[in-house]
PDB file of C-alpha atoms and ligand atoms in Angstrom:
ATOM      1  CA  MET C   1      17.821  -0.606 -18.309  1.00 80.00           C
ATOM      2  CA  PRO C   2      19.010   0.123 -14.691  1.00 88.00           C
ATOM      3  CA  PRO C   3      16.113   0.969 -12.464  1.00 93.00           C
ATOM      4  CA  LEU C   4      14.924   4.691 -12.535  1.00 94.00           C
ATOM      5  CA  ARG C   5      16.421   6.316  -9.457  1.00 96.00           C
ATOM      6  CA  ILE C   6      13.756   8.017  -7.171  1.00 97.00           C
ATOM      7  CA  ALA C   7      13.985  10.517  -4.456  1.00 98.00           C
ATOM      8  CA  VAL C   8      10.819  10.808  -2.441  1.00 98.00           C
ATOM      9  CA  LEU C   9      10.055  14.208  -0.391  1.00 98.00           C
ATOM     10  CA  ALA C  10       7.534  13.838   2.384  1.00 98.00           C
ATOM     11  CA  SER C  11       6.558  16.119   5.418  1.00 96.00           C
ATOM     12  CA  GLY C  12       4.427  13.557   7.276  1.00 95.00           C
ATOM     13  CA  GLY C  13       3.699   9.866   7.767  1.00 96.00           C
ATOM     14  CA  GLY C  14       4.875   8.621   4.623  1.00 98.00           C
ATOM     15  CA  SER C  15       2.169   5.967   3.681  1.00 98.00           C
ATOM     16  CA  ASN C  16       2.499   6.921  -0.115  1.00 98.00           C
ATOM     17  CA  LEU C  17       6.335   6.440   0.262  1.00 98.00           C
ATOM     18  CA  GLN C  18       5.478   3.166   1.906  1.00 98.00           C
ATOM     19  CA  ALA C  19       3.452   2.211  -1.189  1.00 98.00           C
ATOM     20  CA  LEU C  20       6.408   2.998  -3.437  1.00 98.00           C
ATOM     21  CA  ILE C  21       8.786   1.095  -1.349  1.00 97.00           C
ATOM     22  CA  ASP C  22       6.546  -1.911  -1.307  1.00 96.00           C
ATOM     23  CA  ARG C  23       6.001  -1.805  -4.989  1.00 95.00           C
ATOM     24  CA  PHE C  24       9.586  -1.149  -6.110  1.00 96.00           C
ATOM     25  CA  ASN C  25      12.205  -1.704  -3.374  1.00 95.00           C
ATOM     26  CA  ALA C  26      10.692  -4.822  -1.909  1.00 89.00           C
ATOM     27  CA  ALA C  27      10.097  -6.139  -5.468  1.00 69.00           C
ATOM     28  CA  ALA C  28      11.863  -9.432  -6.154  1.00 62.00           C
ATOM     29  CA  ALA C  29      13.218  -9.416  -9.590  1.00 74.00           C
ATOM     30  CA  GLU C  30      14.297  -6.488 -11.846  1.00 81.00           C
ATOM     31  CA  PRO C  31      12.405  -3.446 -10.515  1.00 89.00           C
ATOM     32  CA  VAL C  32      11.961  -0.693 -13.211  1.00 92.00           C
ATOM     33  CA  ALA C  33      12.548   1.776 -10.206  1.00 95.00           C
ATOM     34  CA  ARG C  34      13.864   2.127  -6.703  1.00 96.00           C
ATOM     35  CA  VAL C  35      13.474   4.694  -4.163  1.00 98.00           C
ATOM     36  CA  GLU C  36      16.997   5.657  -3.410  1.00 98.00           C
ATOM     37  CA  LEU C  37      16.683   8.642  -1.279  1.00 98.00           C
ATOM     38  CA  VAL C  38      14.010  10.030   1.167  1.00 98.00           C
ATOM     39  CA  VAL C  39      14.029  13.605   2.086  1.00 98.00           C
ATOM     40  CA  GLY C  40      12.096  14.754   5.017  1.00 97.00           C
ATOM     41  CA  GLY C  41      10.602  18.185   5.186  1.00 95.00           C
ATOM     42  CA  ARG C  42      11.366  18.243   8.740  1.00 92.00           C
ATOM     43  CA  PRO C  43      13.202  16.018  11.216  1.00 93.00           C
ATOM     44  CA  GLY C  44      11.343  13.309  13.247  1.00 94.00           C
ATOM     45  CA  ILE C  45       8.574  12.325  10.931  1.00 97.00           C
ATOM     46  CA  GLY C  46       7.184   8.901  10.079  1.00 97.00           C
ATOM     47  CA  ALA C  47       8.615   9.014   6.358  1.00 98.00           C
ATOM     48  CA  LEU C  48      12.063   9.269   7.719  1.00 98.00           C
ATOM     49  CA  GLU C  49      11.417   6.144   9.990  1.00 98.00           C
ATOM     50  CA  ARG C  50      10.094   4.172   7.128  1.00 98.00           C
ATOM     51  CA  ALA C  51      13.107   5.153   4.955  1.00 98.00           C
ATOM     52  CA  ALA C  52      15.347   3.759   7.823  1.00 98.00           C
ATOM     53  CA  ALA C  53      13.319   0.546   8.238  1.00 97.00           C
ATOM     54  CA  ALA C  54      13.710  -0.056   4.605  1.00 97.00           C
ATOM     55  CA  GLY C  55      17.454   0.757   4.553  1.00 97.00           C
ATOM     56  CA  ILE C  56      16.925   3.617   2.271  1.00 98.00           C
ATOM     57  CA  GLY C  57      19.328   6.734   2.704  1.00 97.00           C
ATOM     58  CA  SER C  58      17.660   9.776   4.034  1.00 98.00           C
ATOM     59  CA  HIS C  59      18.026  13.449   4.951  1.00 97.00           C
ATOM     60  CA  ALA C  60      15.958  15.673   7.065  1.00 97.00           C
ATOM     61  CA  LEU C  61      15.871  19.142   5.596  1.00 96.00           C
ATOM     62  CA  GLN C  62      16.887  21.843   8.076  1.00 93.00           C
ATOM     63  CA  PRO C  63      14.659  24.917   7.904  1.00 91.00           C
ATOM     64  CA  ARG C  64      17.321  26.905   6.020  1.00 93.00           C
ATOM     65  CA  GLU C  65      17.794  24.078   3.444  1.00 95.00           C
ATOM     66  CA  ALA C  66      14.053  24.073   2.437  1.00 94.00           C
ATOM     67  CA  THR C  67      14.679  27.087   0.243  1.00 96.00           C
ATOM     68  CA  ASP C  68      18.297  26.485  -0.782  1.00 97.00           C
ATOM     69  CA  ALA C  69      18.286  25.176  -4.192  1.00 97.00           C
ATOM     70  CA  GLY C  70      22.067  24.420  -4.106  1.00 97.00           C
ATOM     71  CA  ALA C  71      21.630  22.126  -1.086  1.00 96.00           C
ATOM     72  CA  TRP C  72      18.811  20.309  -2.940  1.00 97.00           C
ATOM     73  CA  LEU C  73      20.542  19.928  -6.117  1.00 98.00           C
ATOM     74  CA  ASP C  74      23.854  18.730  -4.261  1.00 97.00           C
ATOM     75  CA  LEU C  75      21.787  16.038  -2.581  1.00 97.00           C
ATOM     76  CA  LEU C  76      19.940  15.069  -5.791  1.00 97.00           C
ATOM     77  CA  THR C  77      23.075  14.735  -7.865  1.00 97.00           C
ATOM     78  CA  GLN C  78      24.905  12.893  -5.179  1.00 97.00           C
ATOM     79  CA  HIS C  79      22.169  10.204  -5.214  1.00 97.00           C
ATOM     80  CA  ARG C  80      22.160  10.308  -9.106  1.00 96.00           C
ATOM     81  CA  ILE C  81      18.317  10.922  -8.862  1.00 96.00           C
ATOM     82  CA  ASP C  82      16.159  10.703 -12.135  1.00 94.00           C
ATOM     83  CA  LEU C  83      12.811  11.348 -10.590  1.00 95.00           C
ATOM     84  CA  VAL C  84      11.717  13.250  -7.619  1.00 97.00           C
ATOM     85  CA  VAL C  85       8.348  12.331  -6.194  1.00 98.00           C
ATOM     86  CA  LEU C  86       6.462  14.721  -3.741  1.00 98.00           C
ATOM     87  CA  ALA C  87       4.397  12.476  -1.626  1.00 98.00           C
ATOM     88  CA  GLY C  88       3.016  14.909   1.072  1.00 95.00           C
ATOM     89  CA  TYR C  89       5.655  17.496   0.936  1.00 96.00           C
ATOM     90  CA  LEU C  90       4.167  20.661   2.062  1.00 92.00           C
ATOM     91  CA  ARG C  91       6.514  23.587   0.691  1.00 93.00           C
ATOM     92  CA  LEU C  92       7.207  24.837  -2.779  1.00 94.00           C
ATOM     93  CA  VAL C  93      10.219  23.246  -4.533  1.00 96.00           C
ATOM     94  CA  PRO C  94      13.100  26.065  -5.117  1.00 97.00           C
ATOM     95  CA  SER C  95      12.400  27.156  -8.657  1.00 97.00           C
ATOM     96  CA  ALA C  96      16.018  26.216  -9.699  1.00 97.00           C
ATOM     97  CA  VAL C  97      15.409  22.630  -8.567  1.00 97.00           C
ATOM     98  CA  VAL C  98      12.166  22.682 -10.649  1.00 96.00           C
ATOM     99  CA  GLU C  99      14.024  24.115 -13.522  1.00 94.00           C
ATOM    100  CA  THR C 100      16.693  21.584 -13.568  1.00 95.00           C
ATOM    101  CA  PHE C 101      14.199  18.624 -12.995  1.00 93.00           C
ATOM    102  CA  ARG C 102      11.483  19.883 -15.188  1.00 90.00           C
ATOM    103  CA  GLY C 103       9.275  17.139 -16.336  1.00 88.00           C
ATOM    104  CA  ARG C 104      10.958  14.760 -13.758  1.00 92.00           C
ATOM    105  CA  ILE C 105       9.201  15.923 -10.516  1.00 95.00           C
ATOM    106  CA  ILE C 106       5.891  14.717  -9.682  1.00 95.00           C
ATOM    107  CA  ASN C 107       3.342  15.286  -6.845  1.00 97.00           C
ATOM    108  CA  VAL C 108       0.416  13.347  -5.633  1.00 97.00           C
ATOM    109  CA  HIS C 109      -2.539  15.523  -4.575  1.00 97.00           C
ATOM    110  CA  PRO C 110      -5.690  14.184  -2.720  1.00 98.00           C
ATOM    111  CA  ALA C 111      -8.480  15.760  -5.055  1.00 97.00           C
ATOM    112  CA  LEU C 112      -9.217  15.911  -8.676  1.00 95.00           C
ATOM    113  CA  LEU C 113      -7.049  18.902  -9.767  1.00 94.00           C
ATOM    114  CA  PRO C 114      -7.533  21.691 -11.092  1.00 93.00           C
ATOM    115  CA  ALA C 115     -10.276  21.669  -8.403  1.00 95.00           C
ATOM    116  CA  PHE C 116      -9.336  21.884  -4.725  1.00 97.00           C
ATOM    117  CA  GLY C 117      -5.829  22.686  -5.152  1.00 96.00           C
ATOM    118  CA  GLY C 118      -3.417  25.604  -4.506  1.00 95.00           C
ATOM    119  CA  MET C 119      -1.755  27.116  -1.586  1.00 94.00           C
ATOM    120  CA  GLY C 120      -3.304  25.990   1.764  1.00 94.00           C
ATOM    121  CA  MET C 121      -5.139  23.102   0.163  1.00 96.00           C
ATOM    122  CA  TYR C 122      -3.459  20.152   1.772  1.00 95.00           C
ATOM    123  CA  GLY C 123      -4.495  17.305   4.222  1.00 95.00           C
ATOM    124  CA  MET C 124      -7.929  17.708   5.736  1.00 97.00           C
ATOM    125  CA  HIS C 125      -8.369  21.133   4.260  1.00 98.00           C
ATOM    126  CA  VAL C 126      -8.833  19.616   0.795  1.00 98.00           C
ATOM    127  CA  HIS C 127     -11.552  16.991   1.918  1.00 98.00           C
ATOM    128  CA  ARG C 128     -13.304  19.643   4.141  1.00 98.00           C
ATOM    129  CA  ALA C 129     -13.612  21.862   1.030  1.00 98.00           C
ATOM    130  CA  VAL C 130     -14.625  19.121  -1.259  1.00 98.00           C
ATOM    131  CA  LEU C 131     -17.640  18.310   1.189  1.00 98.00           C
ATOM    132  CA  ALA C 132     -18.424  22.090   1.694  1.00 98.00           C
ATOM    133  CA  ALA C 133     -18.695  22.439  -2.083  1.00 97.00           C
ATOM    134  CA  GLY C 134     -21.213  19.535  -2.222  1.00 97.00           C
ATOM    135  CA  ALA C 135     -18.992  17.765  -4.840  1.00 96.00           C
ATOM    136  CA  ARG C 136     -20.240  14.271  -5.819  1.00 94.00           C
ATOM    137  CA  VAL C 137     -16.824  13.159  -6.838  1.00 94.00           C
ATOM    138  CA  SER C 138     -13.330  13.589  -5.533  1.00 95.00           C
ATOM    139  CA  GLY C 139     -10.277  11.468  -6.202  1.00 94.00           C
ATOM    140  CA  ALA C 140      -6.376  11.523  -6.513  1.00 94.00           C
ATOM    141  CA  THR C 141      -4.236  13.344  -9.159  1.00 94.00           C
ATOM    142  CA  VAL C 142      -0.637  12.859  -9.958  1.00 93.00           C
ATOM    143  CA  HIS C 143       0.728  15.754 -11.861  1.00 93.00           C
ATOM    144  CA  LEU C 144       4.060  17.447 -12.862  1.00 93.00           C
ATOM    145  CA  VAL C 145       5.340  20.032 -10.481  1.00 95.00           C
ATOM    146  CA  ASP C 146       6.004  23.501 -11.569  1.00 94.00           C
ATOM    147  CA  GLU C 147       6.815  26.728  -9.799  1.00 94.00           C
ATOM    148  CA  ARG C 148       3.361  26.954  -8.220  1.00 94.00           C
ATOM    149  CA  TYR C 149       1.053  24.846  -6.132  1.00 95.00           C
ATOM    150  CA  ASP C 150      -0.802  22.123  -7.885  1.00 95.00           C
ATOM    151  CA  THR C 151      -0.799  23.775 -11.260  1.00 93.00           C
ATOM    152  CA  GLY C 152       1.583  21.393 -13.243  1.00 92.00           C
ATOM    153  CA  ARG C 153       0.267  19.239 -15.994  1.00 88.00           C
ATOM    154  CA  ILE C 154      -1.986  16.417 -14.912  1.00 89.00           C
ATOM    155  CA  LEU C 155      -0.551  12.891 -15.808  1.00 89.00           C
ATOM    156  CA  ALA C 156      -3.201  10.820 -14.085  1.00 88.00           C
ATOM    157  CA  GLN C 157      -6.315  10.885 -11.895  1.00 89.00           C
ATOM    158  CA  TRP C 158      -8.365   8.479 -10.036  1.00 89.00           C
ATOM    159  CA  PRO C 159     -11.976   9.427  -9.153  1.00 90.00           C
ATOM    160  CA  VAL C 160     -13.409   8.563  -5.754  1.00 92.00           C
ATOM    161  CA  PRO C 161     -17.195   8.905  -5.150  1.00 92.00           C
ATOM    162  CA  VAL C 162     -18.158  11.248  -2.262  1.00 95.00           C
ATOM    163  CA  LEU C 163     -20.885   9.296  -0.105  1.00 95.00           C
ATOM    164  CA  PRO C 164     -23.786  11.070   1.298  1.00 94.00           C
ATOM    165  CA  ASP C 165     -22.689  10.347   4.914  1.00 94.00           C
ATOM    166  CA  ASP C 166     -19.117  11.128   4.279  1.00 97.00           C
ATOM    167  CA  THR C 167     -16.958  12.930   6.735  1.00 98.00           C
ATOM    168  CA  ALA C 168     -13.604  14.504   5.828  1.00 98.00           C
ATOM    169  CA  GLU C 169     -11.839  11.739   7.672  1.00 98.00           C
ATOM    170  CA  ARG C 170     -13.799   8.932   5.883  1.00 97.00           C
ATOM    171  CA  LEU C 171     -13.274  10.680   2.367  1.00 97.00           C
ATOM    172  CA  ALA C 172      -9.540  11.189   3.130  1.00 98.00           C
ATOM    173  CA  ALA C 173      -8.979   7.455   3.981  1.00 97.00           C
ATOM    174  CA  ARG C 174     -10.764   6.385   0.807  1.00 95.00           C
ATOM    175  CA  VAL C 175      -8.715   8.859  -1.442  1.00 96.00           C
ATOM    176  CA  LEU C 176      -5.581   7.874   0.406  1.00 97.00           C
ATOM    177  CA  ALA C 177      -6.096   4.128  -0.449  1.00 95.00           C
ATOM    178  CA  VAL C 178      -6.394   5.301  -4.215  1.00 94.00           C
ATOM    179  CA  GLU C 179      -3.386   7.336  -3.882  1.00 95.00           C
ATOM    180  CA  HIS C 180      -1.370   4.412  -2.824  1.00 96.00           C
ATOM    181  CA  ARG C 181      -2.330   2.655  -5.991  1.00 93.00           C
ATOM    182  CA  LEU C 182      -2.243   5.448  -8.427  1.00 93.00           C
ATOM    183  CA  LEU C 183       1.322   6.746  -7.485  1.00 95.00           C
ATOM    184  CA  PRO C 184       3.066   3.513  -8.130  1.00 94.00           C
ATOM    185  CA  LEU C 185       1.113   3.070 -11.211  1.00 91.00           C
ATOM    186  CA  VAL C 186       2.360   6.472 -12.557  1.00 91.00           C
ATOM    187  CA  VAL C 187       6.088   5.911 -11.488  1.00 92.00           C
ATOM    188  CA  GLU C 188       5.985   2.586 -13.135  1.00 90.00           C
ATOM    189  CA  ALA C 189       4.605   4.048 -16.293  1.00 88.00           C
ATOM    190  CA  LEU C 190       7.278   6.753 -16.439  1.00 89.00           C
ATOM    191  CA  ALA C 191       9.997   4.379 -15.687  1.00 88.00           C
ATOM    192  CA  ARG C 192       8.790   2.374 -18.869  1.00 85.00           C
ATOM    193  CA  GLY C 193       8.588   5.412 -20.835  1.00 79.00           C
ATOM    194  CA  GLU C 194       4.787   5.231 -21.218  1.00 75.00           C
ATOM    195  CA  VAL C 195       4.177   8.707 -19.751  1.00 57.00           C
ATOM    196  CA  VAL C 196       6.222  11.682 -20.829  1.00 47.00           C
ATOM    197  CA  GLY C 197       5.755  15.325 -20.559  1.00 45.00           C
ATOM    198  CA  PRO C 198       3.065  16.640 -22.614  1.00 46.00           C
ATOM    199  CA  PRO C 199       3.500  19.622 -25.158  1.00 45.00           C
ATOM    200  CA  ALA C 200       3.412  22.772 -23.139  1.00 45.00           C
ATOM    201  CA  THR C 201       0.703  24.345 -25.502  1.00 42.00           C
ATOM    202  CA  ASP C 202      -1.668  21.452 -25.090  1.00 40.00           C
ATOM    203  CA  PRO C 203      -4.429  22.278 -22.713  1.00 34.00           C
ATOM    204  CA  VAL C 204      -4.738  20.095 -19.678  1.00 33.00           C
ATOM    205  CA  GLY C 205      -6.585  17.099 -20.832  1.00 34.00           C
ATOM    206  CA  PHE C 206      -6.216  13.333 -21.073  1.00 34.00           C
ATOM    207  CA  ASP C 207      -4.961  11.257 -24.094  1.00 39.00           C
ATOM    208  CA  LEU C 208      -6.628   7.858 -24.068  1.00 37.00           C
ATOM    209  CA  GLU C 209      -4.737   6.592 -27.065  1.00 43.00           C
ATOM    210  CA  SER C 210      -1.903   4.319 -27.072  1.00 39.00           C
ATOM    211  CA  ARG C 211       0.066   3.815 -23.979  1.00 37.00           C
ATOM    212  CA  ALA C 212       3.131   2.646 -26.006  1.00 38.00           C
ATOM    213  CA  ALA C 213       6.222   4.570 -25.446  1.00 36.00           C
ATOM    214  CA  PRO C 214       5.835   7.833 -27.596  1.00 36.00           C
ATOM    215  CA  ALA C 215       8.406   9.383 -29.729  1.00 37.00           C
ATOM    216  CA  GLU C 216      11.229  11.192 -27.985  1.00 34.00           C
ATOM    217  CA  GLY C 217      10.257  14.512 -26.745  1.00 35.00           C
ATOM    218  CA  HIS C 218       6.518  13.950 -27.148  1.00 35.00           C
ATOM    219  CA  VAL C 219       4.443  13.669 -24.140  1.00 35.00           C
ATOM    220  CA  ARG C 220       1.369  11.874 -23.450  1.00 40.00           C
ATOM    221  CA  SER C 221      -0.974  12.051 -20.484  1.00 45.00           C
ATOM    222  CA  LEU C 222      -2.225   8.967 -18.776  1.00 48.00           C
ATOM    223  CA  LEU C 223      -5.803   8.701 -17.380  1.00 50.00           C
ATOM    224  CA  VAL C 224      -6.225   5.901 -14.865  1.00 48.00           C
ATOM    225  CA  LEU C 225     -10.027   5.432 -14.156  1.00 46.00           C
ATOM    226  CA  GLY C 226     -10.693   2.954 -11.455  1.00 48.00           C
ATOM    227  CA  GLU C 227      -9.687  -0.767 -11.797  1.00 46.00           C
ATOM    228  CA  ARG C 228      -7.385  -1.627 -14.638  1.00 38.00           C
ATOM    229  CA  GLY C 229      -6.885  -5.065 -16.133  1.00 36.00           C
TER     230      GLY C 229
HETATM  231  C1  GRF G 301      -1.512  12.587   0.840  1.00 78.02           C
HETATM  232  O1  GRF G 301      -2.849  12.715   0.916  1.00 78.02           O
HETATM  233  C2  GRF G 301      -0.981  13.357  -0.409  1.00 78.02           C
HETATM  234  O2  GRF G 301      -1.801  13.387  -1.443  1.00 78.02           O
HETATM  235  C3  GRF G 301      -0.857  14.702   0.103  1.00 78.02           C
HETATM  236  O3  GRF G 301      -0.334  14.406   1.464  1.00 78.02           O
HETATM  237  C4  GRF G 301      -0.683  13.236   1.929  1.00 78.02           C
HETATM  238  C5  GRF G 301       0.503  12.431   2.341  1.00 78.02           C
HETATM  239  O4  GRF G 301       0.217  11.310   3.025  1.00 78.02           O
HETATM  240  N1  GRF G 301      -0.030  15.546  -0.674  1.00 78.02           N
HETATM  241  P1  GRF G 301       1.304  10.278   3.362  1.00 78.02           P
HETATM  242  O5  GRF G 301       2.406  11.154   4.264  1.00 78.02           O
HETATM  243  O6  GRF G 301       1.877   9.830   2.247  1.00 78.02           O
HETATM  244  O7  GRF G 301       0.701   9.246   4.264  1.00 78.02           O
END
């Protein structure tokens, strides 16, 4: 099987992008996936520098392109992208792009969705809200992207304890470290056919059964709880 061709969209420093590059593009033999395109939510961001350093093609969205589904689809088609990964991309994906790539766009979010998600819940806003709510557990979520913020089906979560003396910055750093492990795991599982889209009527939940490739068209969720193996 040729490697799954990934586009990563980012609006910031791109540390999750780097985790994907390290896992797949720098891998020695027969990677199951490769980052083939990096799309920056704006010019001049760290994610675009990381793409250049890794020799990966990139494109900085001009303001008018962010909502231009045609421009997105041209770009994704030109690069023959199989999977779109939002890693710190802060805007909504144009709905025609969601429609075309439904089930093939994922996002990483720095909390345990469905809690602490939605419009405005990004970056430090998330971690401050977690602390303000007195939550004892936070974590990272990877989910399918739909037309709204953070509401698509959850594919995987990794809990992180909230410590009594946590600040938003400390909690953010611990969650980010987990994101760097969870996101490549999910991409790898998708590339191996181990996670596929769940039946739309199924409530959000987790299926801890077999991780074997499911029957075509059937979707299983993957729950990753802490250390594996
Ligand atoms: C991560 O916390 C991710 O969950 C959120 O934005 C942040 C991106 O960080 N969506 P980075 O740009 O990958 O370092």
